[in-house]
mmCIF file of C-alpha atoms and ligand atoms in Angstrom:
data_model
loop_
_atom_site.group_PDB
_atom_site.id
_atom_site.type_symbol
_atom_site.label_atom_id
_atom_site.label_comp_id
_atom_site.label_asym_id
_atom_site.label_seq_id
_atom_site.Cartn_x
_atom_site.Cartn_y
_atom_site.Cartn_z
ATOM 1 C CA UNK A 1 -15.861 -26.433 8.355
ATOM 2 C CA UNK A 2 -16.500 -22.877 7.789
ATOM 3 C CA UNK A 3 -18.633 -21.099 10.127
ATOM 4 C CA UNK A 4 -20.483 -18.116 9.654
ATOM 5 C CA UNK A 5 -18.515 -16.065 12.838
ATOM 6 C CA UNK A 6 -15.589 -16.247 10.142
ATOM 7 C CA UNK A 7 -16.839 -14.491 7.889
ATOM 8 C CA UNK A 8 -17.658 -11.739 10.234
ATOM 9 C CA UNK A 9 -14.381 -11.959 11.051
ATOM 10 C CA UNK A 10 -12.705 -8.428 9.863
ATOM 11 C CA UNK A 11 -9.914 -8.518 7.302
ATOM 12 C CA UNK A 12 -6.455 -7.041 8.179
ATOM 13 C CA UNK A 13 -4.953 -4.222 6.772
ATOM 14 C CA UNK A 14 -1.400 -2.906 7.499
ATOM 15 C CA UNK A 15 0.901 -0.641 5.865
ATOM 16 C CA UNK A 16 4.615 1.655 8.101
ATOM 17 C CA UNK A 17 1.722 4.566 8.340
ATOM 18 C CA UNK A 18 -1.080 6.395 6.782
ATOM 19 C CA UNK A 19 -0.567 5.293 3.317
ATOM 20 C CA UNK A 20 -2.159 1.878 3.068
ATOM 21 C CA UNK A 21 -5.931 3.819 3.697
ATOM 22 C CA UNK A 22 -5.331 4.681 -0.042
ATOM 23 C CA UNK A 23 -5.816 1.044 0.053
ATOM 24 C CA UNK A 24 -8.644 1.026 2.392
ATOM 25 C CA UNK A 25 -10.668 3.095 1.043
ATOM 26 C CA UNK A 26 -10.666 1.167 -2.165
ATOM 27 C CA UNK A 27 -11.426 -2.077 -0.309
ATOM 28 C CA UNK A 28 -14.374 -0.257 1.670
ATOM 29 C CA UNK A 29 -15.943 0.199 -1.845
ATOM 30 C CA UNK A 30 -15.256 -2.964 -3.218
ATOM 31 C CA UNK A 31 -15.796 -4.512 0.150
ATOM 32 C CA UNK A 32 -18.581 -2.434 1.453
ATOM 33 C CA UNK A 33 -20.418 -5.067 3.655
ATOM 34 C CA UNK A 34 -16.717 -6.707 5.025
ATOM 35 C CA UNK A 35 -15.374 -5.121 8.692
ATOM 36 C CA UNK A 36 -12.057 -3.925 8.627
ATOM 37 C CA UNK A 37 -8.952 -3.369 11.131
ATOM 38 C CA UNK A 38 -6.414 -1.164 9.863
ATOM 39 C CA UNK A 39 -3.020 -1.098 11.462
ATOM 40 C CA UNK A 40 -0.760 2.068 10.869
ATOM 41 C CA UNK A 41 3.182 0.510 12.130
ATOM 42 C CA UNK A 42 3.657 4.571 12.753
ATOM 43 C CA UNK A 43 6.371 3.579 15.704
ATOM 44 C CA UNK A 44 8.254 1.735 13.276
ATOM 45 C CA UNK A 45 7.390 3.830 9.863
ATOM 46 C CA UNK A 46 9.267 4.633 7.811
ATOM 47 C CA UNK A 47 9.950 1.166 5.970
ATOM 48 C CA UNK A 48 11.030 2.188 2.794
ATOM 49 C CA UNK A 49 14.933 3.175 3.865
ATOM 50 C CA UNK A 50 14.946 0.100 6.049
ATOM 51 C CA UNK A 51 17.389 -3.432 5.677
ATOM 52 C CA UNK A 52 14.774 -6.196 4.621
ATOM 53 C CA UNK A 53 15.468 -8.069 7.601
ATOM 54 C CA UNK A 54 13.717 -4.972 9.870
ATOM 55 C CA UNK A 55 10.812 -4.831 7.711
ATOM 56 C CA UNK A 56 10.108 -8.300 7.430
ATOM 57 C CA UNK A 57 10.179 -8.507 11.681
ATOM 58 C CA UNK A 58 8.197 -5.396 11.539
ATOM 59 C CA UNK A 59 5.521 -7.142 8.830
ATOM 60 C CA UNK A 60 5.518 -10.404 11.199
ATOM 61 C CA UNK A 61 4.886 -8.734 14.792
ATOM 62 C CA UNK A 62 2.523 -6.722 13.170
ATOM 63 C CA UNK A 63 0.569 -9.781 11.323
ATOM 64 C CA UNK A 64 0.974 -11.740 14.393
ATOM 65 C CA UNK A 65 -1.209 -9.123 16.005
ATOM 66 C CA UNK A 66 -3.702 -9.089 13.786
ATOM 67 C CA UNK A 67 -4.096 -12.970 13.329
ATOM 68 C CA UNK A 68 -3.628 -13.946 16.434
ATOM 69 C CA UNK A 69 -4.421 -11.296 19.035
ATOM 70 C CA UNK A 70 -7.644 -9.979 16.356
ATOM 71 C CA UNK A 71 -8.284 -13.325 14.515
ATOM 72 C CA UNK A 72 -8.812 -11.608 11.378
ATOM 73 C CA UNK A 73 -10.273 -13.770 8.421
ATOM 74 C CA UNK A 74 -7.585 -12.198 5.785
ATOM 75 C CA UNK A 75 -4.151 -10.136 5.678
ATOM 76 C CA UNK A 76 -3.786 -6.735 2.806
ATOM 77 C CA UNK A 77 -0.726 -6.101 3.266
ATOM 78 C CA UNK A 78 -0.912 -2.830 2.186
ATOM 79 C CA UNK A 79 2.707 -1.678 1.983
ATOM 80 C CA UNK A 80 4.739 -2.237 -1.409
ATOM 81 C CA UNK A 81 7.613 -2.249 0.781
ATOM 82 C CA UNK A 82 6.833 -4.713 3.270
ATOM 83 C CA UNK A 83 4.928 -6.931 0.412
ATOM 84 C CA UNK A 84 8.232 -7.197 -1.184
ATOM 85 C CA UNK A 85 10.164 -8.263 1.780
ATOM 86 C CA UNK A 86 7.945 -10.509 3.458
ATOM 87 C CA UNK A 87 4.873 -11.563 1.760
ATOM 88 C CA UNK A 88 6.233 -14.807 1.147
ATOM 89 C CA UNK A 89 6.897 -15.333 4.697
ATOM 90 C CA UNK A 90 3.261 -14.477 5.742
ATOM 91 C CA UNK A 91 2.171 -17.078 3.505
ATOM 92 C CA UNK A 92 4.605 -19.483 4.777
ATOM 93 C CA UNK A 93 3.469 -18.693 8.836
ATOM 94 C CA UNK A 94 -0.237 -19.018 8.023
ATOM 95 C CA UNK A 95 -0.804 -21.555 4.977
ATOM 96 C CA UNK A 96 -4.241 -21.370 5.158
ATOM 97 C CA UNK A 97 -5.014 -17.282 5.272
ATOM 98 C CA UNK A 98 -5.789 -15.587 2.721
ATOM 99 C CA UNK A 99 -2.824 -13.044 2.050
ATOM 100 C CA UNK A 100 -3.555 -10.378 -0.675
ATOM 101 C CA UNK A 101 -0.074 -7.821 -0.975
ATOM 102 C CA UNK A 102 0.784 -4.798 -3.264
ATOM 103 C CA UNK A 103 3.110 -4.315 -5.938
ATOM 104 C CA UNK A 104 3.511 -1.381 -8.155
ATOM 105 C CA UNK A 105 1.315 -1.547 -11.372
ATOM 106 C CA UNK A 106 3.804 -1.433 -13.730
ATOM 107 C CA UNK A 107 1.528 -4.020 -16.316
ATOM 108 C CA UNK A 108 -1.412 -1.948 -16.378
ATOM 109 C CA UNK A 109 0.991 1.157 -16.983
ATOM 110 C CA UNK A 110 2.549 -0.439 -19.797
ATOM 111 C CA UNK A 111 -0.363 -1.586 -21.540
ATOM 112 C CA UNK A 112 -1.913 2.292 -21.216
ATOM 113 C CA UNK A 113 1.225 3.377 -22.312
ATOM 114 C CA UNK A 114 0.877 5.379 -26.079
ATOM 115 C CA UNK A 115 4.685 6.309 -25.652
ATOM 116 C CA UNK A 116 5.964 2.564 -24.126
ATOM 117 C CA UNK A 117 7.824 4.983 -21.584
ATOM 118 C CA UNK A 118 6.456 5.200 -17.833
ATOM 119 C CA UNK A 119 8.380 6.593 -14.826
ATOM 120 C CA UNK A 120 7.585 4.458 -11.491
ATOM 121 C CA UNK A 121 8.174 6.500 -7.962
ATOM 122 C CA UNK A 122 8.567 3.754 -5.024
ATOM 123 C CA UNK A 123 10.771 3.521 -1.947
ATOM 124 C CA UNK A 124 14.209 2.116 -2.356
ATOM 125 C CA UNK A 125 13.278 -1.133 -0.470
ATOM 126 C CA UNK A 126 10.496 -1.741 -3.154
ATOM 127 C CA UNK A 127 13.211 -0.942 -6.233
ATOM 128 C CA UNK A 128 16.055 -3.030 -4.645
ATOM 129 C CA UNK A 129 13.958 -5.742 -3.777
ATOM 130 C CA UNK A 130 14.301 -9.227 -6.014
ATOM 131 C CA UNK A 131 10.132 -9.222 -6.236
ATOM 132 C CA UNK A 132 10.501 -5.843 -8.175
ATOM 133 C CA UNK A 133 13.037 -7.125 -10.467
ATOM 134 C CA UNK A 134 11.070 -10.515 -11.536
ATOM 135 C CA UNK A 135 8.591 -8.261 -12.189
ATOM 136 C CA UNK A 136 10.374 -5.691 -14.351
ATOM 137 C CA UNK A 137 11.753 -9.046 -16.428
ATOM 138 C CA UNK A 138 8.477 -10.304 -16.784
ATOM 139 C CA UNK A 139 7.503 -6.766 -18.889
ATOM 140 C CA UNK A 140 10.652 -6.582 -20.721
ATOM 141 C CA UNK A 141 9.566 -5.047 -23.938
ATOM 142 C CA UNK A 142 6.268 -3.900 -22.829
ATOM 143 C CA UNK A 143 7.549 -0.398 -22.723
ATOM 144 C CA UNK A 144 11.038 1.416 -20.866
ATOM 145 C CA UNK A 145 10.511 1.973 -17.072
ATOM 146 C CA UNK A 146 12.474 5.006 -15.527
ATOM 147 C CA UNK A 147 12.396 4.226 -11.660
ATOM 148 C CA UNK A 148 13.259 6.589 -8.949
ATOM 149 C CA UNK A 149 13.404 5.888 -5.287
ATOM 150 C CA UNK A 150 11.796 8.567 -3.322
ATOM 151 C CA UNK A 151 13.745 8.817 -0.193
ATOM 152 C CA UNK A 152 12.357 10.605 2.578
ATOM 153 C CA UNK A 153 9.138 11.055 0.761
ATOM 154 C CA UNK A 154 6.741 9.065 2.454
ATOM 155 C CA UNK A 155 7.985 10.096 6.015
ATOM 156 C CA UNK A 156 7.201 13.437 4.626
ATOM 157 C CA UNK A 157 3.740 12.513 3.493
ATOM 158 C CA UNK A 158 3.254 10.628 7.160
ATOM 159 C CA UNK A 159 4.143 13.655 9.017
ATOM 160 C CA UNK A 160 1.920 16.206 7.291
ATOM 161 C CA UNK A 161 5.135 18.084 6.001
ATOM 162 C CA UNK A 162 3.806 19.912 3.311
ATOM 163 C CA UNK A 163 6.450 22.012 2.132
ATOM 164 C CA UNK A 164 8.978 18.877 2.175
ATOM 165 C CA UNK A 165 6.438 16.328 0.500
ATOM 166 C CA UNK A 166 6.537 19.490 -2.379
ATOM 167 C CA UNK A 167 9.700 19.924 -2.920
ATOM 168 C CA UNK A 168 10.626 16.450 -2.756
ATOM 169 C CA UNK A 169 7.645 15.439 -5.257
ATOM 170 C CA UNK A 170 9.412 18.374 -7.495
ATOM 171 C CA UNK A 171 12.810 16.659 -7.187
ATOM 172 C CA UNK A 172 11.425 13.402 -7.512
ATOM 173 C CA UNK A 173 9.601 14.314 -10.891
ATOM 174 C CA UNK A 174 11.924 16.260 -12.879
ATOM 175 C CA UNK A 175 14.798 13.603 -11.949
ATOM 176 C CA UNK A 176 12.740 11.144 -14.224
ATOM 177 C CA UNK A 177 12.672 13.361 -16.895
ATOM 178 C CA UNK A 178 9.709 15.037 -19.551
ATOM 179 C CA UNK A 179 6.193 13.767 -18.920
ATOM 180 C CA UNK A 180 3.704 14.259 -21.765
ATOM 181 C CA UNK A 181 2.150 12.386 -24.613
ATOM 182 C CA UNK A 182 4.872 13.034 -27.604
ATOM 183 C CA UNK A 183 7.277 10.434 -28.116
ATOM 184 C CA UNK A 184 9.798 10.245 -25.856
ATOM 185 C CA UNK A 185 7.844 11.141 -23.079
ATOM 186 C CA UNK A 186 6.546 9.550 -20.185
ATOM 187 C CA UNK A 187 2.429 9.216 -20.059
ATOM 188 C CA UNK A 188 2.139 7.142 -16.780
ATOM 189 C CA UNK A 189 3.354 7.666 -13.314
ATOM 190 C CA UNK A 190 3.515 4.844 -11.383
ATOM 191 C CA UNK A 191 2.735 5.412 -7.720
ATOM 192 C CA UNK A 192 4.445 2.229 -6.652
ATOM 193 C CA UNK A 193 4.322 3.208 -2.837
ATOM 194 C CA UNK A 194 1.034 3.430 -1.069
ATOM 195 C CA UNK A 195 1.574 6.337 0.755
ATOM 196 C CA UNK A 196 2.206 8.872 -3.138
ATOM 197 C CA UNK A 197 -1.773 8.399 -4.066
ATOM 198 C CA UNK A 198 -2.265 10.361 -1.083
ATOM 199 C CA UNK A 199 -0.738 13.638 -2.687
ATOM 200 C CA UNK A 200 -1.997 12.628 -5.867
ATOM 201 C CA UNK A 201 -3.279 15.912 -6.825
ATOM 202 C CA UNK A 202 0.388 17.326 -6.281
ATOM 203 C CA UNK A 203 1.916 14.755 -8.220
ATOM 204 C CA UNK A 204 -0.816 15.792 -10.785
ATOM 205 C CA UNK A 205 0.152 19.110 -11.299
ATOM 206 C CA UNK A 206 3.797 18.308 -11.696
ATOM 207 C CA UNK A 207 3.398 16.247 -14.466
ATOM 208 C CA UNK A 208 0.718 17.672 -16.209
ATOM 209 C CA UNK A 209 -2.656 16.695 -17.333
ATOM 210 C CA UNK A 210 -1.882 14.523 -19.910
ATOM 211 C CA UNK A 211 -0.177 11.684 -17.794
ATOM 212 C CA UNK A 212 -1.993 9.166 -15.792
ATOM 213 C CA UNK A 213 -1.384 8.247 -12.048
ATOM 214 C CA UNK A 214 -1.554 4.782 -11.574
ATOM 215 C CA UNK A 215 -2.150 3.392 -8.382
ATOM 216 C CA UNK A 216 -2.773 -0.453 -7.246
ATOM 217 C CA UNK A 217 -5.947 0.230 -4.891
ATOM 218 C CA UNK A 218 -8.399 -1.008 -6.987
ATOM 219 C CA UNK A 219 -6.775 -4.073 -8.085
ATOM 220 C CA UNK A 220 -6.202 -5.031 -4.852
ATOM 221 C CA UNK A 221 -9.205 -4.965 -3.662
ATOM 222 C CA UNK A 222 -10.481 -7.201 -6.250
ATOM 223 C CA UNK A 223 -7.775 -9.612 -5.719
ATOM 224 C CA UNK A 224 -8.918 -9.476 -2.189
ATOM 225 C CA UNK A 225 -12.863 -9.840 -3.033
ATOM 226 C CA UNK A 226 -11.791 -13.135 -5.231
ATOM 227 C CA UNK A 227 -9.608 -14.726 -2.928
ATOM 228 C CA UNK A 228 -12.110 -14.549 -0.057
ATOM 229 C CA UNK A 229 -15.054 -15.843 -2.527
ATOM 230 C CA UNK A 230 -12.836 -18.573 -3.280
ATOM 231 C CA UNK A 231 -11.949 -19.690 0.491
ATOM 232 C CA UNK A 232 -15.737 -18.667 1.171
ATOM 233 C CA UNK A 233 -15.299 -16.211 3.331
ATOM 234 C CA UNK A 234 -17.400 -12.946 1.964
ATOM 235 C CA UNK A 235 -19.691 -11.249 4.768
ATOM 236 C CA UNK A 236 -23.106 -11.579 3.409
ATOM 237 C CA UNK A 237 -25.282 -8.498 2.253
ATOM 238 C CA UNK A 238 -28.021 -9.488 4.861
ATOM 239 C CA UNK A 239 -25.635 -8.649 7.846
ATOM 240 C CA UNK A 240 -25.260 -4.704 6.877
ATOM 241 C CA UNK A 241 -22.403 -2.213 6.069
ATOM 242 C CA UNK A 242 -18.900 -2.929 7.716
ATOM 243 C CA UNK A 243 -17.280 -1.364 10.766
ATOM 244 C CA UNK A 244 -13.377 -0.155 10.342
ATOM 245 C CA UNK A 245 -11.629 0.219 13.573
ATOM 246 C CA UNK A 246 -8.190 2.191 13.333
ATOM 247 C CA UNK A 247 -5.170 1.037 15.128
ATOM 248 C CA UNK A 248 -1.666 2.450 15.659
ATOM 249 C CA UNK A 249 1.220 1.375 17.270
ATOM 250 C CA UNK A 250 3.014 5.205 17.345
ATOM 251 C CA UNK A 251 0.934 8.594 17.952
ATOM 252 C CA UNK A 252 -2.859 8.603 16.779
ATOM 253 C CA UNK A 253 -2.733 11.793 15.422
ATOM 254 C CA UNK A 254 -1.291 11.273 11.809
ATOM 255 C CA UNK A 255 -4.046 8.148 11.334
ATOM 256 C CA UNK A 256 -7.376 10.044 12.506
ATOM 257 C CA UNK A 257 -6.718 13.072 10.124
ATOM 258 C CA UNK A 258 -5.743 11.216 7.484
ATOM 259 C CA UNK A 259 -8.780 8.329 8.086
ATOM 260 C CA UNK A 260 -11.061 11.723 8.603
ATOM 261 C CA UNK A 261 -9.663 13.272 5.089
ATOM 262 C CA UNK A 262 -9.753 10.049 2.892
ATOM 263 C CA UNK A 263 -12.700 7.585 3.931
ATOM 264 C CA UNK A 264 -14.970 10.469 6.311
ATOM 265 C CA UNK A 265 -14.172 7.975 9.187
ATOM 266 C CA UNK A 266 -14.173 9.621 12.225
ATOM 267 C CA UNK A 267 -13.215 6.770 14.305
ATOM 268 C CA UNK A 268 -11.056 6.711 17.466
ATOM 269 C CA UNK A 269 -7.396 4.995 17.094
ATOM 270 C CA UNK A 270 -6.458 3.045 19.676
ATOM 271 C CA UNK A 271 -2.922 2.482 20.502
ATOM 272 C CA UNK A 272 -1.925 -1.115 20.106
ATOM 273 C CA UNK A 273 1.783 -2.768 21.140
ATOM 274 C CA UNK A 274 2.784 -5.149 18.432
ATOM 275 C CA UNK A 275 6.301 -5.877 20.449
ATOM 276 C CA UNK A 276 9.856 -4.668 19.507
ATOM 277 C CA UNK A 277 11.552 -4.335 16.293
ATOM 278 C CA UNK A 278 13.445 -7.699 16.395
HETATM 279 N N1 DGL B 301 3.503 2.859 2.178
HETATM 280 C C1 DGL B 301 4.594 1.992 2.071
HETATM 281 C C2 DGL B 301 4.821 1.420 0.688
HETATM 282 O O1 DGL B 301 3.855 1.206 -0.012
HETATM 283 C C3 DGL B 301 5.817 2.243 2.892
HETATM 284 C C4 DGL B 301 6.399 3.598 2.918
HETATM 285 C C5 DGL B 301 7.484 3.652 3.947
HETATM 286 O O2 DGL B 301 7.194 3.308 5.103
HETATM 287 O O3 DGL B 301 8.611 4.020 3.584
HETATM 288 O O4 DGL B 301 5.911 1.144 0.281
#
């Protein structure tokens, strides 16, 4: 039997660092009423250059946290890298949780696509992974993907490292080639790692104003909205807006400007221990 103290429950969110609030923030709209506990991994980030056997340890101590030492009501797993590894292995551990994950939005991209050509930026763990390549099969003659693993880029991005994030983002762009509308060219970027929406403007100016970002935000936090209708779960109306509570398990700092910057939360991060690496 459901009770109403489960729905009032919060609903997990975790991503290596900063980059699953791009996530957050679209779940606080969608979600507006639900509480939220967001856990940055920023001891253990990055993921993306990681074996899949660290991430997916990282993905369960962290999880384990959050269901068991929080009892929250759902799992986002935020993280493209760690959905890939170990999404299937959250589900396994706790049949009965909802667990919404992230992939990049490569079917939305193709079906905006005028040219049928998009370029995809995501970490190498996400592009190696066997997730990524069922899902480039299932769009095989949608349109042509050009992928490009973005080393270092994210750990850039975490650390406030402008000047690297730039001149990696440069790299990163030109390597997949001419963005525009003619034919030939690439008219989406896929930001296929949660962290990239968060220099979205730079990315913007790169490629030019005729090519659209697409991100997975959104999406998910419908998918997360339905599958919480569906288990009966939603926090009604009547009990008032949400609270988000931020959570780290490395140095605040990187987490409250970030939260401050993209949601106007000014909330205090408290340092959590989530237990070692393996
Ligand atoms: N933000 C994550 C993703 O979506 C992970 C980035 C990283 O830790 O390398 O893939």
């Amino acid at each position: 039997m459901l009770t109403a103290a489960q729905a009032e429950a919060p609903i997990g969110v975790f991503d290596s660092g900063v980059g699953g609030l791009s996530v957050l923030r679209a779940l606080r709209t969608q979600l507006p009423q639900e509480n939220f506990v967001y856990l940055s991994d920023a001891a253990h980030a990055p993921y993306g250059e990681r074996t899949d056997e660290y991430v997916t340890v990282r993905a369960l101590r962290v999880a384990e946290y959050l269901v068991e030492q929080l009892g929250v009501k759902a799992l986002v797993v935020a993280c493209n890298t760690a959905t890939a590894a170990a999404v299937h292995i959250l589900r396994e551990r706790w049949p009965v949780l909802p667990v919404v994950g992230i992939e990049p939005a490569l079917k939305p991209a193709a079906a905006a696509s005028q040219t049928k050509r998009v370029g995809v930026m995501a970490t190498r763990g996400t592009l190696q992974s066997a997730k990524f390549k069922v899902l480039l099969d299932t769009l095989q003659g949608q349109a042509q993907f050009v992928v490009q693993p973005c080393d270092g880029l994210a750990a850039a991005i975490e650390n406030g490292d402008d000047r690297t994030t730039h001149l990696l983002c440069k790299t990163y762009v030109r390597a997949l080639g001419n963005f525009g509308r003619q034919p030939g060219q690439l008219d989406q970027l896929v930001l296929g790692c949660t962290h990239y929406p968060l220099v979205g403007e730079m990315l913007q100016n790169l490629v030019g104003p005729a090519v659209t970002l697409v991100e997975a935000g959104a999406p998910v936090s419908l998918q997360t909205r339905r599958v919480l209708a569906q288990a009966g779960l939603l926090r009604q109306q009547s009990g008032g807006s949400g609270t988000t509570r931020l959570l780290s398990t490395g140095t605040s700092q990187a987490l409250e400007g970030n939260a401050a910057r993209w949601l106007s939360l000014d909330g205090v991060v408290e340092s959590v221990q989530t237990g070692s690496a393996r």
